[in-house]
Amino acid sequence: MSLLTVGFSSAATTAAADAKIGYVDLQKAIQSTKAGKVARTSLEKEYESKKKKLQEREKEITKLRDDLEKNAMLLKDDARIEKQKNLQQKMLDYQKLVQQSQQDMSEQEKNLTQPILEKLRKVMDGMAKEGDYTLILEKSEQSVLWAKKDIDLTDELIKKFEKEK
């Protein structure tokens, strides 16, 4: 092995030994803060409201379908066709309402959690500088497969977040 290779190898080993690494679970942090709990409560209320609206529409469609099936033989062709068209339109409107409700919920969740996430990142920046961290990772199944619990900074992040005004 050449002296140059040994030099690079020892420099890399020293750099790795000096590295201070931690991780945070941002989902847990968001859900554990007071602001996150308020956001979740707001989202749950909105979800229940939308769910109730969708259930009402679903009942309406079921009633129309049942009436059509019950009276199909008694109706004239043009009246039956009109009721079928009405039912199909109601079903399409319902599907659009479901999709719109899902989009609205996603957007509202983003709007409520984005400010919390921004503040968490600001607090985390301060923690990283204060603790002289080389790297802080976000804990997720895609990025952190395993890590020691003693480098989990989530609880510390939550405490510092709650102290910030």
mmCIF file of C-alpha atoms in Angstrom:
data_model
loop_
_atom_site.group_PDB
_atom_site.id
_atom_site.type_symbol
_atom_site.label_atom_id
_atom_site.label_comp_id
_atom_site.label_asym_id
_atom_site.label_seq_id
_atom_site.Cartn_x
_atom_site.Cartn_y
_atom_site.Cartn_z
ATOM 1 C CA MET A 1 0.000 0.000 0.000
ATOM 2 C CA SER A 2 1.400 3.393 -0.893
ATOM 3 C CA LEU A 3 1.909 6.221 1.560
ATOM 4 C CA LEU A 4 -0.702 8.304 -0.290
ATOM 5 C CA THR A 5 -3.360 5.595 0.190
ATOM 6 C CA VAL A 6 -2.535 5.277 3.887
ATOM 7 C CA GLY A 7 -2.806 9.066 4.253
ATOM 8 C CA PHE A 8 -6.262 9.221 2.635
ATOM 9 C CA SER A 9 -7.444 6.206 4.604
ATOM 10 C CA SER A 10 -6.367 7.687 7.923
ATOM 11 C CA ALA A 11 -7.934 11.082 7.063
ATOM 12 C CA ALA A 12 -11.253 9.407 6.215
ATOM 13 C CA THR A 13 -11.165 7.386 9.443
ATOM 14 C CA THR A 14 -10.466 10.525 11.489
ATOM 15 C CA ALA A 15 -13.278 12.439 9.757
ATOM 16 C CA ALA A 16 -15.726 9.587 10.386
ATOM 17 C CA ALA A 17 -14.673 9.354 14.034
ATOM 18 C CA ASP A 18 -15.263 13.104 14.485
ATOM 19 C CA ALA A 19 -18.719 12.957 12.904
ATOM 20 C CA LYS A 20 -21.635 13.465 15.280
ATOM 21 C CA ILE A 21 -24.877 12.053 13.930
ATOM 22 C CA GLY A 22 -28.429 12.142 15.226
ATOM 23 C CA TYR A 23 -31.918 11.582 13.914
ATOM 24 C CA VAL A 24 -35.424 12.868 14.544
ATOM 25 C CA ASP A 25 -38.853 11.415 13.878
ATOM 26 C CA LEU A 26 -40.616 14.445 12.405
ATOM 27 C CA GLN A 27 -44.019 12.724 12.325
ATOM 28 C CA LYS A 28 -43.779 11.943 16.027
ATOM 29 C CA ALA A 29 -42.542 15.476 16.707
ATOM 30 C CA ILE A 30 -45.433 17.074 14.816
ATOM 31 C CA GLN A 31 -48.013 14.831 16.494
ATOM 32 C CA SER A 32 -46.536 15.338 19.973
ATOM 33 C CA THR A 33 -46.445 19.127 20.035
ATOM 34 C CA LYS A 34 -49.398 21.200 21.261
ATOM 35 C CA ALA A 35 -49.611 22.842 17.833
ATOM 36 C CA GLY A 36 -49.645 19.414 16.178
ATOM 37 C CA LYS A 37 -52.424 18.203 18.464
ATOM 38 C CA VAL A 38 -54.499 21.297 17.670
ATOM 39 C CA ALA A 39 -53.933 20.694 13.948
ATOM 40 C CA ARG A 40 -54.938 17.036 14.284
ATOM 41 C CA THR A 41 -58.132 17.979 16.165
ATOM 42 C CA SER A 42 -59.003 20.494 13.459
ATOM 43 C CA LEU A 43 -58.389 17.904 10.748
ATOM 44 C CA GLU A 44 -60.510 15.321 12.554
ATOM 45 C CA LYS A 45 -63.431 17.779 12.817
ATOM 46 C CA GLU A 46 -63.162 18.594 9.126
ATOM 47 C CA TYR A 47 -62.927 14.892 8.280
ATOM 48 C CA GLU A 48 -66.079 14.110 10.283
ATOM 49 C CA SER A 49 -67.940 16.947 8.572
ATOM 50 C CA LYS A 50 -66.958 15.723 5.119
ATOM 51 C CA LYS A 51 -67.696 12.121 6.064
ATOM 52 C CA LYS A 52 -71.208 13.082 7.191
ATOM 53 C CA LYS A 53 -71.836 14.923 3.919
ATOM 54 C CA LEU A 54 -70.625 11.926 1.908
ATOM 55 C CA GLN A 55 -72.786 9.526 3.906
ATOM 56 C CA GLU A 56 -75.851 11.688 3.221
ATOM 57 C CA ARG A 57 -75.116 11.609 -0.504
ATOM 58 C CA GLU A 58 -74.558 7.866 -0.337
ATOM 59 C CA LYS A 59 -77.959 7.360 1.328
ATOM 60 C CA GLU A 60 -79.581 9.509 -1.345
ATOM 61 C CA ILE A 61 -78.006 7.394 -4.101
ATOM 62 C CA THR A 62 -78.996 4.150 -2.382
ATOM 63 C CA LYS A 63 -82.590 5.378 -2.077
ATOM 64 C CA LEU A 64 -82.695 6.352 -5.755
ATOM 65 C CA ARG A 65 -81.221 2.990 -6.769
ATOM 66 C CA ASP A 66 -83.702 1.070 -4.595
ATOM 67 C CA ASP A 67 -86.649 3.079 -5.942
ATOM 68 C CA LEU A 68 -85.513 2.474 -9.498
ATOM 69 C CA GLU A 69 -85.094 -1.268 -8.960
ATOM 70 C CA LYS A 70 -88.453 -1.526 -7.200
ATOM 71 C CA ASN A 71 -90.420 0.481 -9.767
ATOM 72 C CA ALA A 72 -88.512 -0.278 -12.985
ATOM 73 C CA MET A 73 -91.231 -2.563 -14.325
ATOM 74 C CA LEU A 74 -93.992 -0.051 -13.523
ATOM 75 C CA LEU A 75 -92.311 2.917 -15.209
ATOM 76 C CA LYS A 76 -92.615 3.876 -18.849
ATOM 77 C CA ASP A 77 -89.381 3.552 -20.802
ATOM 78 C CA ASP A 78 -88.694 7.285 -20.987
ATOM 79 C CA ALA A 79 -89.361 7.755 -17.237
ATOM 80 C CA ARG A 80 -87.128 4.777 -16.376
ATOM 81 C CA ILE A 81 -84.352 6.078 -18.636
ATOM 82 C CA GLU A 82 -84.641 9.517 -17.035
ATOM 83 C CA LYS A 83 -84.351 8.014 -13.530
ATOM 84 C CA GLN A 84 -81.333 5.943 -14.628
ATOM 85 C CA LYS A 85 -79.632 9.060 -16.006
ATOM 86 C CA ASN A 86 -80.408 10.907 -12.788
ATOM 87 C CA LEU A 87 -78.927 8.042 -10.741
ATOM 88 C CA GLN A 88 -75.796 7.893 -12.905
ATOM 89 C CA GLN A 89 -75.319 11.656 -12.601
ATOM 90 C CA LYS A 90 -75.702 11.483 -8.819
ATOM 91 C CA MET A 91 -73.111 8.677 -8.718
ATOM 92 C CA LEU A 92 -70.665 10.729 -10.809
ATOM 93 C CA ASP A 93 -71.233 13.769 -8.612
ATOM 94 C CA TYR A 94 -70.616 11.600 -5.552
ATOM 95 C CA GLN A 95 -67.319 10.290 -6.952
ATOM 96 C CA LYS A 96 -66.214 13.853 -7.723
ATOM 97 C CA LEU A 97 -67.169 14.915 -4.201
ATOM 98 C CA VAL A 98 -65.116 12.049 -2.729
ATOM 99 C CA GLN A 99 -62.068 13.054 -4.782
ATOM 100 C CA GLN A 100 -62.501 16.735 -3.945
ATOM 101 C CA SER A 101 -62.885 15.920 -0.253
ATOM 102 C CA GLN A 102 -59.660 13.906 -0.302
ATOM 103 C CA GLN A 103 -57.813 16.741 -2.041
ATOM 104 C CA ASP A 104 -59.225 19.283 0.406
ATOM 105 C CA MET A 105 -58.135 17.184 3.381
ATOM 106 C CA SER A 106 -54.613 16.756 1.986
ATOM 107 C CA GLU A 107 -54.329 20.471 1.321
ATOM 108 C CA GLN A 108 -55.661 21.385 4.760
ATOM 109 C CA GLU A 109 -53.258 18.943 6.420
ATOM 110 C CA LYS A 110 -50.373 20.510 4.513
ATOM 111 C CA ASN A 111 -51.505 24.037 5.426
ATOM 112 C CA LEU A 112 -51.806 23.154 9.112
ATOM 113 C CA THR A 113 -48.575 21.178 9.440
ATOM 114 C CA GLN A 114 -46.286 23.281 7.223
ATOM 115 C CA PRO A 115 -45.806 26.086 9.790
ATOM 116 C CA ILE A 116 -45.148 23.492 12.513
ATOM 117 C CA LEU A 117 -42.613 21.735 10.309
ATOM 118 C CA GLU A 118 -40.867 25.017 9.498
ATOM 119 C CA LYS A 119 -40.576 25.870 13.195
ATOM 120 C CA LEU A 120 -39.316 22.340 13.960
ATOM 121 C CA ARG A 121 -36.623 22.741 11.310
ATOM 122 C CA LYS A 122 -35.596 26.103 12.781
ATOM 123 C CA VAL A 123 -35.354 24.579 16.264
ATOM 124 C CA MET A 124 -33.469 21.593 14.823
ATOM 125 C CA ASP A 125 -30.973 23.938 13.137
ATOM 126 C CA GLY A 126 -30.290 25.503 16.519
ATOM 127 C CA MET A 127 -29.891 22.076 18.123
ATOM 128 C CA ALA A 128 -27.494 20.982 15.383
ATOM 129 C CA LYS A 129 -25.300 24.047 15.827
ATOM 130 C CA GLU A 130 -25.467 23.928 19.621
ATOM 131 C CA GLY A 131 -24.673 20.196 19.717
ATOM 132 C CA ASP A 132 -22.065 20.437 16.940
ATOM 133 C CA TYR A 133 -23.793 17.770 14.842
ATOM 134 C CA THR A 134 -22.323 16.797 11.491
ATOM 135 C CA LEU A 135 -25.565 15.230 10.309
ATOM 136 C CA ILE A 136 -29.163 14.925 11.528
ATOM 137 C CA LEU A 137 -31.352 12.493 9.613
ATOM 138 C CA GLU A 138 -35.125 12.242 9.443
ATOM 139 C CA LYS A 139 -36.263 8.869 10.742
ATOM 140 C CA SER A 140 -38.325 7.046 8.192
ATOM 141 C CA GLU A 141 -38.279 3.518 6.899
ATOM 142 C CA GLN A 142 -36.739 4.731 3.640
ATOM 143 C CA SER A 143 -33.808 6.599 5.163
ATOM 144 C CA VAL A 144 -32.967 5.182 8.601
ATOM 145 C CA LEU A 145 -33.191 1.420 8.772
ATOM 146 C CA TRP A 146 -31.668 1.142 12.225
ATOM 147 C CA ALA A 147 -30.083 3.489 14.752
ATOM 148 C CA LYS A 148 -29.208 3.508 18.424
ATOM 149 C CA LYS A 149 -31.830 5.153 20.612
ATOM 150 C CA ASP A 150 -29.216 7.419 22.201
ATOM 151 C CA ILE A 151 -28.869 9.414 18.965
ATOM 152 C CA ASP A 152 -32.661 9.959 18.705
ATOM 153 C CA LEU A 153 -33.153 13.702 19.155
ATOM 154 C CA THR A 154 -36.943 13.694 18.737
ATOM 155 C CA ASP A 155 -37.889 14.212 22.400
ATOM 156 C CA GLU A 156 -35.316 16.982 22.793
ATOM 157 C CA LEU A 157 -36.647 18.637 19.630
ATOM 158 C CA ILE A 158 -40.221 18.508 20.966
ATOM 159 C CA LYS A 159 -39.178 20.056 24.311
ATOM 160 C CA LYS A 160 -37.262 22.876 22.627
ATOM 161 C CA PHE A 161 -40.115 23.439 20.159
ATOM 162 C CA GLU A 162 -42.595 23.878 23.012
ATOM 163 C CA LYS A 163 -40.285 26.385 24.747
ATOM 164 C CA GLU A 164 -40.030 28.557 21.595
ATOM 165 C CA LYS A 165 -42.629 31.251 21.141
#
